[in-house]
Coordinates of C-alpha atoms in Angstrom, one line a residue:
M1 CA 0.0 0.0 0.0
D2 CA 1.3 3.4 -1.0
E3 CA 0.8 5.7 2.1
G4 CA 1.8 8.7 0.1
F5 CA -0.8 8.0 -2.5
F6 CA -3.5 7.5 0.2
T7 CA -2.5 10.8 1.9
R8 CA -2.8 12.7 -1.4
V9 CA -6.2 11.0 -2.0
Y10 CA -7.4 12.1 1.5
E11 CA -6.2 15.7 0.8
A12 CA -8.1 15.7 -2.4
V13 CA -11.3 14.3 -1.0
R14 CA -11.3 16.8 1.8
Q15 CA -11.6 19.5 -0.9
V16 CA -14.9 18.3 -2.2
P17 CA -17.5 20.7 -0.9
S18 CA -20.6 19.8 1.0
G19 CA -23.5 19.3 -1.4
R20 CA -21.2 18.0 -4.2
V21 CA -19.8 14.6 -5.2
T22 CA -16.8 13.5 -7.2
S23 CA -15.7 10.2 -8.7
Y24 CA -12.9 7.8 -7.9
G25 CA -11.5 8.5 -11.4
A26 CA -11.6 12.3 -10.8
V27 CA -9.7 11.9 -7.5
A28 CA -7.2 9.6 -9.2
A29 CA -6.5 12.1 -11.9
A30 CA -6.2 14.9 -9.4
V31 CA -3.5 13.2 -7.5
G32 CA -1.5 12.4 -10.7
A33 CA -2.6 8.8 -11.1
P34 CA -5.2 8.6 -13.8
G35 CA -6.4 5.0 -14.1
A36 CA -6.0 4.3 -10.3
S37 CA -9.6 4.6 -9.5
R38 CA -9.6 1.2 -7.7
M39 CA -6.8 2.4 -5.5
V40 CA -8.8 5.5 -4.6
G41 CA -11.6 3.1 -3.6
W42 CA -9.2 1.2 -1.3
A43 CA -8.1 4.5 0.2
M44 CA -11.8 5.4 0.8
N45 CA -12.3 2.1 2.6
K46 CA -9.5 3.0 5.0
S47 CA -10.4 6.7 5.4
F48 CA -12.3 6.1 8.6
S49 CA -9.1 5.3 10.4
Q50 CA -7.5 8.6 9.4
P51 CA -7.0 11.5 11.7
G52 CA -9.4 14.2 10.7
F53 CA -12.6 13.9 8.8
V54 CA -12.5 12.5 5.2
P55 CA -15.8 13.0 3.5
A56 CA -15.7 9.5 1.7
H57 CA -19.5 9.7 1.2
R58 CA -18.9 12.3 -1.5
V59 CA -16.9 9.9 -3.7
V60 CA -19.0 7.8 -6.1
N61 CA -18.4 5.9 -9.3
R62 CA -18.4 7.5 -12.7
S63 CA -22.1 6.9 -13.1
G64 CA -23.0 8.4 -9.7
M65 CA -23.6 5.0 -8.1
L66 CA -22.9 4.6 -4.3
T67 CA -20.5 1.7 -4.9
G68 CA -18.6 2.4 -1.6
K69 CA -21.6 2.2 0.7
H70 CA -20.5 -1.2 2.0
A71 CA -17.6 0.6 3.8
F72 CA -20.0 2.6 6.0
P73 CA -21.5 1.5 9.4
N74 CA -24.7 0.4 7.7
A75 CA -26.1 0.2 4.2
D76 CA -27.9 3.5 4.4
T77 CA -25.2 5.7 6.0
M78 CA -23.7 6.9 2.7
Q79 CA -27.0 7.9 1.3
E80 CA -28.1 9.5 4.6
L81 CA -24.9 11.6 4.7
L82 CA -25.5 12.8 1.1
K83 CA -29.1 13.5 1.7
S84 CA -28.1 15.6 4.7
E85 CA -26.1 17.8 2.3
G86 CA -29.0 18.2 -0.1
I87 CA -27.9 15.5 -2.6
E88 CA -30.8 13.3 -3.7
V89 CA -30.2 9.6 -4.2
E90 CA -32.5 7.1 -5.7
E91 CA -31.8 3.4 -5.9
D92 CA -28.2 3.9 -4.9
V93 CA -27.5 6.5 -7.7
V94 CA -27.1 10.3 -7.3
V95 CA -29.9 12.1 -9.0
N96 CA -28.7 15.0 -11.1
F97 CA -25.2 13.6 -11.0
K98 CA -23.8 15.8 -13.7
E99 CA -25.1 18.9 -11.9
V100 CA -23.6 18.0 -8.5
F101 CA -20.4 16.5 -9.9
W102 CA -17.3 18.4 -8.7
D103 CA -13.7 18.1 -9.8
D104 CA -12.1 21.5 -9.2
F105 CA -9.2 20.1 -7.2
N106 CA -6.4 22.4 -6.2
L107 CA -3.5 19.9 -6.0
I108 CA -0.1 19.3 -7.3
N109 CA -0.1 16.1 -9.3
S110 CA 2.8 14.3 -7.8

């Protein structure tokens, strides 16, 4: 496991504003590792053990599906967190995904 990669992923995900979502691929590209979407997913699975809050619930797949929901305390936690931020989810997919998608990362790709 690449701790430096995971650290960059957590820094990126912390930039995603409340009420917006991003994708595993967008995070991977932001940290200079396009194509490493699956590794971003692994990082999100471990994000709960990190110091400081990592809003892992804001990271979904490229279609807006809540594919990471299994990593949360219960099956509805991810959806509940998104809903509390004004993001509508139906059948595990973000409604209006294109409108709430965010990828304006301010990172050095290294």
